[in-house]
PDB file of N, CA and C in Angstrom:
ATOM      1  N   UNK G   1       0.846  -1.184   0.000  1.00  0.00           N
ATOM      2  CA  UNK G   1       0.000   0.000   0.000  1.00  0.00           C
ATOM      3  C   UNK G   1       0.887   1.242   0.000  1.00  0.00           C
ATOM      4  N   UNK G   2       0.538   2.172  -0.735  1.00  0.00           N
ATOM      5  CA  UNK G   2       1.136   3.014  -1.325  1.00  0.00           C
ATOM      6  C   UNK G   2       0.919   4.505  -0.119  1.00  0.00           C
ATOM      7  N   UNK G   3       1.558   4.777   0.875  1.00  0.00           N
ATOM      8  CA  UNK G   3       1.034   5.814   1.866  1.00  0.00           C
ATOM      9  C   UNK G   3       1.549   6.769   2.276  1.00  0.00           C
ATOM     10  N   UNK G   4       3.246   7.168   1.487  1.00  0.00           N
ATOM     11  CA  UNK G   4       3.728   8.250   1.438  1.00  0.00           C
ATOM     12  C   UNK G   4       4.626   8.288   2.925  1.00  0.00           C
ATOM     13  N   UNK G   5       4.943   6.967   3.098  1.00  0.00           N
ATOM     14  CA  UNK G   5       6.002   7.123   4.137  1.00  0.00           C
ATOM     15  C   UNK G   5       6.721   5.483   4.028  1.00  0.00           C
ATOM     16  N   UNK G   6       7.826   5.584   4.488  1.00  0.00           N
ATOM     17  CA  UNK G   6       9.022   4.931   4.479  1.00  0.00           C
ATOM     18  C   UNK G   6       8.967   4.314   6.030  1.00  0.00           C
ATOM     19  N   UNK G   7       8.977   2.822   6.672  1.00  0.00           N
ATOM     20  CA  UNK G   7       8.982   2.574   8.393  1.00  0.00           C
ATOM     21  C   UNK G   7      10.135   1.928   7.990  1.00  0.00           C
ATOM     22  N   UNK G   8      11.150   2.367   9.198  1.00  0.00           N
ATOM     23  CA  UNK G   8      11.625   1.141   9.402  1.00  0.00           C
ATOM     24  C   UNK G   8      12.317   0.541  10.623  1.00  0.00           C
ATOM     25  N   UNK G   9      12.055  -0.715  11.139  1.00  0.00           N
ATOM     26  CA  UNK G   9      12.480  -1.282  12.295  1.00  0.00           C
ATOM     27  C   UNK G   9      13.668  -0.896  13.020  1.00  0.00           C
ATOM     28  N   UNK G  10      13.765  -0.997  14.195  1.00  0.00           N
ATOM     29  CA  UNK G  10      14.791  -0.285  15.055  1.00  0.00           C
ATOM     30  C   UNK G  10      14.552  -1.379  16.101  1.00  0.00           C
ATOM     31  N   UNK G  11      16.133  -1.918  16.428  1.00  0.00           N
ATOM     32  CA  UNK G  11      16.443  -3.020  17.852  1.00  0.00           C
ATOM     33  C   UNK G  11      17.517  -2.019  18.465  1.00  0.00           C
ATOM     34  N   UNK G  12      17.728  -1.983  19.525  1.00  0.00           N
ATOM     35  CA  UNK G  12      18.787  -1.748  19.713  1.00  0.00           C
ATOM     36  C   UNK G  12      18.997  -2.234  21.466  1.00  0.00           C
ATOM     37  N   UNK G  13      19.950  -2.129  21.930  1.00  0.00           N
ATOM     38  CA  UNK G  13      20.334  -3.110  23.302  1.00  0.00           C
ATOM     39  C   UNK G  13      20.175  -1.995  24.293  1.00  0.00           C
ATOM     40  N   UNK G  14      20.355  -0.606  24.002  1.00  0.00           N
ATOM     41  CA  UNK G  14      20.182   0.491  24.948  1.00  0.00           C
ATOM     42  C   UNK G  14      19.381   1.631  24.457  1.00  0.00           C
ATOM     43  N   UNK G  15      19.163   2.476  25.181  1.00  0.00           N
ATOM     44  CA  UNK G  15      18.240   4.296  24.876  1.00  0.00           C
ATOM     45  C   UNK G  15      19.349   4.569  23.469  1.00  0.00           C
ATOM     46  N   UNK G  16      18.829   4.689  22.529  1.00  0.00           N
ATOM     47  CA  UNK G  16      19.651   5.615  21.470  1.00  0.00           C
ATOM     48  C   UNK G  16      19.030   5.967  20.569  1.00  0.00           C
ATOM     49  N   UNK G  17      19.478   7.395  19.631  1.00  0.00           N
ATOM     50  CA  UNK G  17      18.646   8.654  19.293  1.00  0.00           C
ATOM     51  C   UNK G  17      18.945   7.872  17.500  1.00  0.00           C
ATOM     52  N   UNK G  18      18.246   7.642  17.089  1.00  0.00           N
ATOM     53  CA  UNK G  18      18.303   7.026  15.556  1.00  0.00           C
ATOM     54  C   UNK G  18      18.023   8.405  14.453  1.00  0.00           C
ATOM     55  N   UNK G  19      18.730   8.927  13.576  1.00  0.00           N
ATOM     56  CA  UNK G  19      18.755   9.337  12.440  1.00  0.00           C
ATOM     57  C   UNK G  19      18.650   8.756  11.662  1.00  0.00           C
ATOM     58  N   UNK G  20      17.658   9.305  10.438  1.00  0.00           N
ATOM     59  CA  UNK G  20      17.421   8.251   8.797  1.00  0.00           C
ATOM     60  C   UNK G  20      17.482   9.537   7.915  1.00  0.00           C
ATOM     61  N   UNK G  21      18.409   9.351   6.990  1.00  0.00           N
ATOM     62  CA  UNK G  21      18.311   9.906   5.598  1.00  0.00           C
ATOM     63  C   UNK G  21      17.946   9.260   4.553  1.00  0.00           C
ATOM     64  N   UNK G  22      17.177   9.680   3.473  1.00  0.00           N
ATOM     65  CA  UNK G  22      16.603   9.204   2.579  1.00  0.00           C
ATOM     66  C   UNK G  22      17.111   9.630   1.413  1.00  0.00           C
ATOM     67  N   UNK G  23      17.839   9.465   0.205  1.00  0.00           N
ATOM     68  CA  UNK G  23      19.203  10.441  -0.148  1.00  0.00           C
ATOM     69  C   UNK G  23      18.741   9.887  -1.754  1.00  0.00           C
ATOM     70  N   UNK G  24      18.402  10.805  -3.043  1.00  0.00           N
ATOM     71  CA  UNK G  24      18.664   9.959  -4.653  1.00  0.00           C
ATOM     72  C   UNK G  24      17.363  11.215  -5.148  1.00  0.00           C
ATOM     73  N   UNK G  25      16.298  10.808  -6.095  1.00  0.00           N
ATOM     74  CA  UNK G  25      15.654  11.198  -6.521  1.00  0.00           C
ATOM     75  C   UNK G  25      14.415  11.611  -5.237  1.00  0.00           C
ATOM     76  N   UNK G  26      14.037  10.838  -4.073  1.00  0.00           N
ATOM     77  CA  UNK G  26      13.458  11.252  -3.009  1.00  0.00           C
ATOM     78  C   UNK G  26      13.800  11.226  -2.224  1.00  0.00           C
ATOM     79  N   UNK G  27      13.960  12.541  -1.574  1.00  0.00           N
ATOM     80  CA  UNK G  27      14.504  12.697  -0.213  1.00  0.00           C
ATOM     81  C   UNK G  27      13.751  12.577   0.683  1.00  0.00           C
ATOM     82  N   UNK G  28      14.466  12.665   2.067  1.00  0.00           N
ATOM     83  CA  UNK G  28      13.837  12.170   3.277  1.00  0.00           C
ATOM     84  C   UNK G  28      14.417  12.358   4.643  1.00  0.00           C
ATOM     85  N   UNK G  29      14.270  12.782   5.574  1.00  0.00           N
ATOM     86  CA  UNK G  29      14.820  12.156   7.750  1.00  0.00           C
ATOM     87  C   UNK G  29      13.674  12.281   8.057  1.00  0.00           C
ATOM     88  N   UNK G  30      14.465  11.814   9.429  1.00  0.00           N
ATOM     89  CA  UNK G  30      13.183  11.585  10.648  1.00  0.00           C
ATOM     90  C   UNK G  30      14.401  11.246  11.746  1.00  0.00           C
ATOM     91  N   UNK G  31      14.238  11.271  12.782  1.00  0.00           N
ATOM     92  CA  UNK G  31      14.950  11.231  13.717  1.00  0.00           C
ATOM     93  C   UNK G  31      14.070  11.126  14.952  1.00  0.00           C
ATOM     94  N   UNK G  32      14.254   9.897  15.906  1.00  0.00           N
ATOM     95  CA  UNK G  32      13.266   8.950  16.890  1.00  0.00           C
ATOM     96  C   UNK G  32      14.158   8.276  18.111  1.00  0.00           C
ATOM     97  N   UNK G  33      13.991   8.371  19.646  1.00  0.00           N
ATOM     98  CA  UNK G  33      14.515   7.730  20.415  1.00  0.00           C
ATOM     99  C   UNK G  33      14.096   6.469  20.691  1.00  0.00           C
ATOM    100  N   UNK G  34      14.504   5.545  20.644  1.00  0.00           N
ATOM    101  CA  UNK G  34      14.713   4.215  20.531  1.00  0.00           C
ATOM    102  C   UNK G  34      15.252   3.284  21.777  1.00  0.00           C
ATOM    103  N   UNK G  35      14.551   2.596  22.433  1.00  0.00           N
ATOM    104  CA  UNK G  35      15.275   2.024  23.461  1.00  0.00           C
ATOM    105  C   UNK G  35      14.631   0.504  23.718  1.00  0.00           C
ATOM    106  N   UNK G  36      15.046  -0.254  22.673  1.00  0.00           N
ATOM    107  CA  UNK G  36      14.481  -1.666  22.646  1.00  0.00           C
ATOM    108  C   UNK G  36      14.403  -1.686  21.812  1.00  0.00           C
ATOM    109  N   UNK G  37      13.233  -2.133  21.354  1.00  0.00           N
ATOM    110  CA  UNK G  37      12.504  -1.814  20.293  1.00  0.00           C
ATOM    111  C   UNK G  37      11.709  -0.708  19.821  1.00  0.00           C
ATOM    112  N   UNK G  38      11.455  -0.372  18.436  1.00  0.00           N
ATOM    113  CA  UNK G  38      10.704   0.970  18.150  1.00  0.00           C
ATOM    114  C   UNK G  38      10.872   0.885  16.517  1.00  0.00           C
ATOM    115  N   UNK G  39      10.293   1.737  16.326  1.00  0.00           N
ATOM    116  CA  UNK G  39      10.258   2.205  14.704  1.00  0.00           C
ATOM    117  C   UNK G  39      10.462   4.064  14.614  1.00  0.00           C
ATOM    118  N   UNK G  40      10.901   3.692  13.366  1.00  0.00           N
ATOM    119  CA  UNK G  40      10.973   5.348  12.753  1.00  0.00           C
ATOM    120  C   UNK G  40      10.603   5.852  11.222  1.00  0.00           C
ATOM    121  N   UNK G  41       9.338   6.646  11.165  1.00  0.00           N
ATOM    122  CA  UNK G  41       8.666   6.492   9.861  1.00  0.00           C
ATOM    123  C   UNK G  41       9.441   8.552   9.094  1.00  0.00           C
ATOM    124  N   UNK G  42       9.933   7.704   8.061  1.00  0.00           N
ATOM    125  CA  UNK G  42      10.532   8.798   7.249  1.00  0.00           C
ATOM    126  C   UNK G  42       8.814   8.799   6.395  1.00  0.00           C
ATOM    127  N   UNK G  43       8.114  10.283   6.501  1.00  0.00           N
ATOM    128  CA  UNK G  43       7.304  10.764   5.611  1.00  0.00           C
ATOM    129  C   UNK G  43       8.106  11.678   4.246  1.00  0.00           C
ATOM    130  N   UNK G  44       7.137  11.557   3.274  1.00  0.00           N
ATOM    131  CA  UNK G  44       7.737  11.879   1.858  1.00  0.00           C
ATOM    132  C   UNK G  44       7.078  12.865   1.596  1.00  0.00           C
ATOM    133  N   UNK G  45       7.250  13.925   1.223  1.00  0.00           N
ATOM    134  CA  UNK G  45       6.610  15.361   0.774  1.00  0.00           C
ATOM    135  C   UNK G  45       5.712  14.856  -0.258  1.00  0.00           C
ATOM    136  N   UNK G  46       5.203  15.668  -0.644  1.00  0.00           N
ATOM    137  CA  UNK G  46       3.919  16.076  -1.878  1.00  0.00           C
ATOM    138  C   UNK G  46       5.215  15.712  -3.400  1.00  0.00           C
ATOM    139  N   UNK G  47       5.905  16.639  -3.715  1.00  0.00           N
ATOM    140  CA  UNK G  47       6.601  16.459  -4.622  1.00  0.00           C
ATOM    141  C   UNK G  47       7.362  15.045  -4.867  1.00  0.00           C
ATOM    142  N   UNK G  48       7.701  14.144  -3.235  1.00  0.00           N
ATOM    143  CA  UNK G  48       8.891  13.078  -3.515  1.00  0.00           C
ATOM    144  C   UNK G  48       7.892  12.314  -3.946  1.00  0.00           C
ATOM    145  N   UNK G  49       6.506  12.540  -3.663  1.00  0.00           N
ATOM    146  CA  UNK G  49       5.198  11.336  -4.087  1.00  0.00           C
ATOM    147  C   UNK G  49       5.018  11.229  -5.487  1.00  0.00           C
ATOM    148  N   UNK G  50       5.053  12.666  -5.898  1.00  0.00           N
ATOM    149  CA  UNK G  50       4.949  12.907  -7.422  1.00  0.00           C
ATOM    150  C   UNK G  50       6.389  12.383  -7.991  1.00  0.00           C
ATOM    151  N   UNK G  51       7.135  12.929  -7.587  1.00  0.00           N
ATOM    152  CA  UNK G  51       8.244  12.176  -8.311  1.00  0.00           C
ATOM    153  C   UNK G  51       8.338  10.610  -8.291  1.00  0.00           C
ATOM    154  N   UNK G  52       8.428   9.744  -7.202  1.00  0.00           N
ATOM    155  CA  UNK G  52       7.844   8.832  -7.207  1.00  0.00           C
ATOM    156  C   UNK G  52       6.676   7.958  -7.904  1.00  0.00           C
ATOM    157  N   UNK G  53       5.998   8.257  -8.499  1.00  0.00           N
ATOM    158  CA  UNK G  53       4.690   8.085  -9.542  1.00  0.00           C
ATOM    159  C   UNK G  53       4.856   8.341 -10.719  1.00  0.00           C
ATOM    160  N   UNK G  54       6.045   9.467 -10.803  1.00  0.00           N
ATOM    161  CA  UNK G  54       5.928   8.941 -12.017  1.00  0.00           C
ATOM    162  C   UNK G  54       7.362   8.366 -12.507  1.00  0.00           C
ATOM    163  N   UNK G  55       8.270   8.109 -11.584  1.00  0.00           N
ATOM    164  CA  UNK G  55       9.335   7.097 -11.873  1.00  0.00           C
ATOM    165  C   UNK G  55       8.849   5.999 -11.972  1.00  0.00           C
ATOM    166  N   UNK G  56       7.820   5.285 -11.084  1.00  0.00           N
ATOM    167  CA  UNK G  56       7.518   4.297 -11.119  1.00  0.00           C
ATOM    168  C   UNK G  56       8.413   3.742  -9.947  1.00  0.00           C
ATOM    169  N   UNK G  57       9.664   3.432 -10.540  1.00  0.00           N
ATOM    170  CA  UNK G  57      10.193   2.728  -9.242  1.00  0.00           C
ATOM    171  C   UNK G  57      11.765   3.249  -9.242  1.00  0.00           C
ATOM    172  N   UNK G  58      11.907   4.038  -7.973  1.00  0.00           N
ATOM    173  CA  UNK G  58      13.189   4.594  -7.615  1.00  0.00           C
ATOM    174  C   UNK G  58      14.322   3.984  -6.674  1.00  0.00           C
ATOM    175  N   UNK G  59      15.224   4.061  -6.958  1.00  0.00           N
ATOM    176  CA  UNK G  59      16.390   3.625  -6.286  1.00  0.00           C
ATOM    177  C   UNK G  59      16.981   4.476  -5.560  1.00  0.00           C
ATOM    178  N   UNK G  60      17.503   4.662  -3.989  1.00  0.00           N
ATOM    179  CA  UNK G  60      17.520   5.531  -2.841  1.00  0.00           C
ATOM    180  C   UNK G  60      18.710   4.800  -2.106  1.00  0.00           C
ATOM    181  N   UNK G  61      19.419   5.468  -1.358  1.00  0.00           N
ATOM    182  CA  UNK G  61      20.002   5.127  -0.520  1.00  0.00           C
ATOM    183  C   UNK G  61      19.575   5.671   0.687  1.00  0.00           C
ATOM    184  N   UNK G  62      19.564   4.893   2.002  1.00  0.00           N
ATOM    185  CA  UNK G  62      19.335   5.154   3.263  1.00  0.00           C
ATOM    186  C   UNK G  62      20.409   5.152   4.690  1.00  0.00           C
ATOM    187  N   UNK G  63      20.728   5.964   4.793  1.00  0.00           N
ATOM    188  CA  UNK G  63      21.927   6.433   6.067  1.00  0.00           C
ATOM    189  C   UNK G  63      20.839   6.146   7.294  1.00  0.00           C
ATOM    190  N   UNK G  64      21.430   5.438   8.036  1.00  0.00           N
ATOM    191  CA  UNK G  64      20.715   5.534   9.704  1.00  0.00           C
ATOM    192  C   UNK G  64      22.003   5.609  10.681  1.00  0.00           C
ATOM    193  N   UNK G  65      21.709   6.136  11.136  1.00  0.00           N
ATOM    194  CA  UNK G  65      22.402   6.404  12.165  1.00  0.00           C
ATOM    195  C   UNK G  65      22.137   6.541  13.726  1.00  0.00           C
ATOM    196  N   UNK G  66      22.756   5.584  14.654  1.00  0.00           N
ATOM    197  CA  UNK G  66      22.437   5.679  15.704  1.00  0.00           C
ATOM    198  C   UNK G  66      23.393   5.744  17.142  1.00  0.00           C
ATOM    199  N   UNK G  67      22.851   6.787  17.864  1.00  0.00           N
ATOM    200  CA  UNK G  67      23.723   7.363  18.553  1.00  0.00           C
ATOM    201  C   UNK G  67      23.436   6.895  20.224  1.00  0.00           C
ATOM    202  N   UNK G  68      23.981   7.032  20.953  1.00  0.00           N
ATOM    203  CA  UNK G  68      23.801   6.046  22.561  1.00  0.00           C
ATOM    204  C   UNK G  68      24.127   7.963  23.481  1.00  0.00           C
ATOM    205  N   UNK G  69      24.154   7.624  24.646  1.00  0.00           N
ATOM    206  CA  UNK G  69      23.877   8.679  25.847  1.00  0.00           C
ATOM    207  C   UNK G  69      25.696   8.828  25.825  1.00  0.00           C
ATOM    208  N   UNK G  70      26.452   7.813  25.592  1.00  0.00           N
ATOM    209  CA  UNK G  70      27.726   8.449  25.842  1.00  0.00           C
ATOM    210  C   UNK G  70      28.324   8.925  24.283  1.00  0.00           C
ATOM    211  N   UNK G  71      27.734   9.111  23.153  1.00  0.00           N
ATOM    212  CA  UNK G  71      28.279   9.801  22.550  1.00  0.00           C
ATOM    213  C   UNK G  71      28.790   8.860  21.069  1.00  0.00           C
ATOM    214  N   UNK G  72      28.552   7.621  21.225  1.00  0.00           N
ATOM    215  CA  UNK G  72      28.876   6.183  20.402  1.00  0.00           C
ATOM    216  C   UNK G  72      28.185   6.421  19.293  1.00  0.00           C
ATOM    217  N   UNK G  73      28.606   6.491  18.077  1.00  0.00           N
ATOM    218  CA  UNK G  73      27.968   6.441  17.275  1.00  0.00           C
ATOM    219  C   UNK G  73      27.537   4.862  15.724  1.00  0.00           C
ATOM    220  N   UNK G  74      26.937   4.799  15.326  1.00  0.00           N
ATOM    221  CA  UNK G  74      26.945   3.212  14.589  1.00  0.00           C
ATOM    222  C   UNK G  74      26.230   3.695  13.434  1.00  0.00           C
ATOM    223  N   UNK G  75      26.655   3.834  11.893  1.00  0.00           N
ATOM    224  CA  UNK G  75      26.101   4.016  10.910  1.00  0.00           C
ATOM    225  C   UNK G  75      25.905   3.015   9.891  1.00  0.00           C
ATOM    226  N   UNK G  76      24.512   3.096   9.128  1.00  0.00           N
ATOM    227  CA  UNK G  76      24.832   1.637   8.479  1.00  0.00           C
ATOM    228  C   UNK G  76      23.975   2.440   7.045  1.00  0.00           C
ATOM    229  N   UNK G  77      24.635   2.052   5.904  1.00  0.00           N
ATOM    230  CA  UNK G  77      23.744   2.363   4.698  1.00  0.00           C
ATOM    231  C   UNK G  77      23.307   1.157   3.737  1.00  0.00           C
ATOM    232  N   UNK G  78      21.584   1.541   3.386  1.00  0.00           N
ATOM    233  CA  UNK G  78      21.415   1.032   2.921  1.00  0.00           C
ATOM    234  C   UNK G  78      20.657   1.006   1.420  1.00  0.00           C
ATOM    235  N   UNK G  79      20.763   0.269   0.755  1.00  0.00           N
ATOM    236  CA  UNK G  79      20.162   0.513  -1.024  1.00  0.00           C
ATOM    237  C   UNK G  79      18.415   0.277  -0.858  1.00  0.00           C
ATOM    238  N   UNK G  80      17.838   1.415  -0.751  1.00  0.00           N
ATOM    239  CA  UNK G  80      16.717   0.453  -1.137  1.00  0.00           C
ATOM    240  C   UNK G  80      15.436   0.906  -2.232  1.00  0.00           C
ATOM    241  N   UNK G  81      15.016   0.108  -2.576  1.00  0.00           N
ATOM    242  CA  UNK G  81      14.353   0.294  -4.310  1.00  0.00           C
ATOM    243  C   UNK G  81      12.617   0.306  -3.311  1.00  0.00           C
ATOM    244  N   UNK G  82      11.620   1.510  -4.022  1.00  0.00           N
ATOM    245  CA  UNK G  82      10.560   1.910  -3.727  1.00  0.00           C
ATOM    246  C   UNK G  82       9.738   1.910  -5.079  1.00  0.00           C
ATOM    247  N   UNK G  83       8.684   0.927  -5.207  1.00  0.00           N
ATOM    248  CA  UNK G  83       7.909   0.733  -6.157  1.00  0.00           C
ATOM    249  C   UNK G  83       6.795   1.073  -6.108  1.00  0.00           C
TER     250      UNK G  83
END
């Protein structure tokens, strides 16, 4: 279902502050504290929808990043294709 936002799952072993970039033809963040489990939903503007629709199907890269109370940081990127 097509709803103009991006979720995605979050584990983590302690409290930490998660960043998401959404980076290519649609952009995107959101930024969510996290302490267990949780999610973090990157919403897509009016335009990334339109652009989106009429690519059909875009290819994006996604930066998350997650940060702990002492300052630790853990980045992970990922490819992901939106149809």
């Amino acid at each position: 279902k097509k709803t103009g936002k991006l979720t995605l799952a979050i584990t983590s072993n302690e409290a930490v502050t998660v960043t998401a970039v959404l980076t290519g033809k649609v952009k995107g963040s959101a930024t969510a504290k996290v302490n267990g489990k949780g999610k973090i939903v990157i919403k897509l503007s009016s335009k990334a929808k339109k652009a989106l629709k009429a690519a059909k199907v875009v290819k994006l890269t996604l930066v998350t990043t997650a940060t702990d109370a002492a300052g630790n940081k853990t980045t992970k990127t990922t490819k992901v294709q939106l149809v």
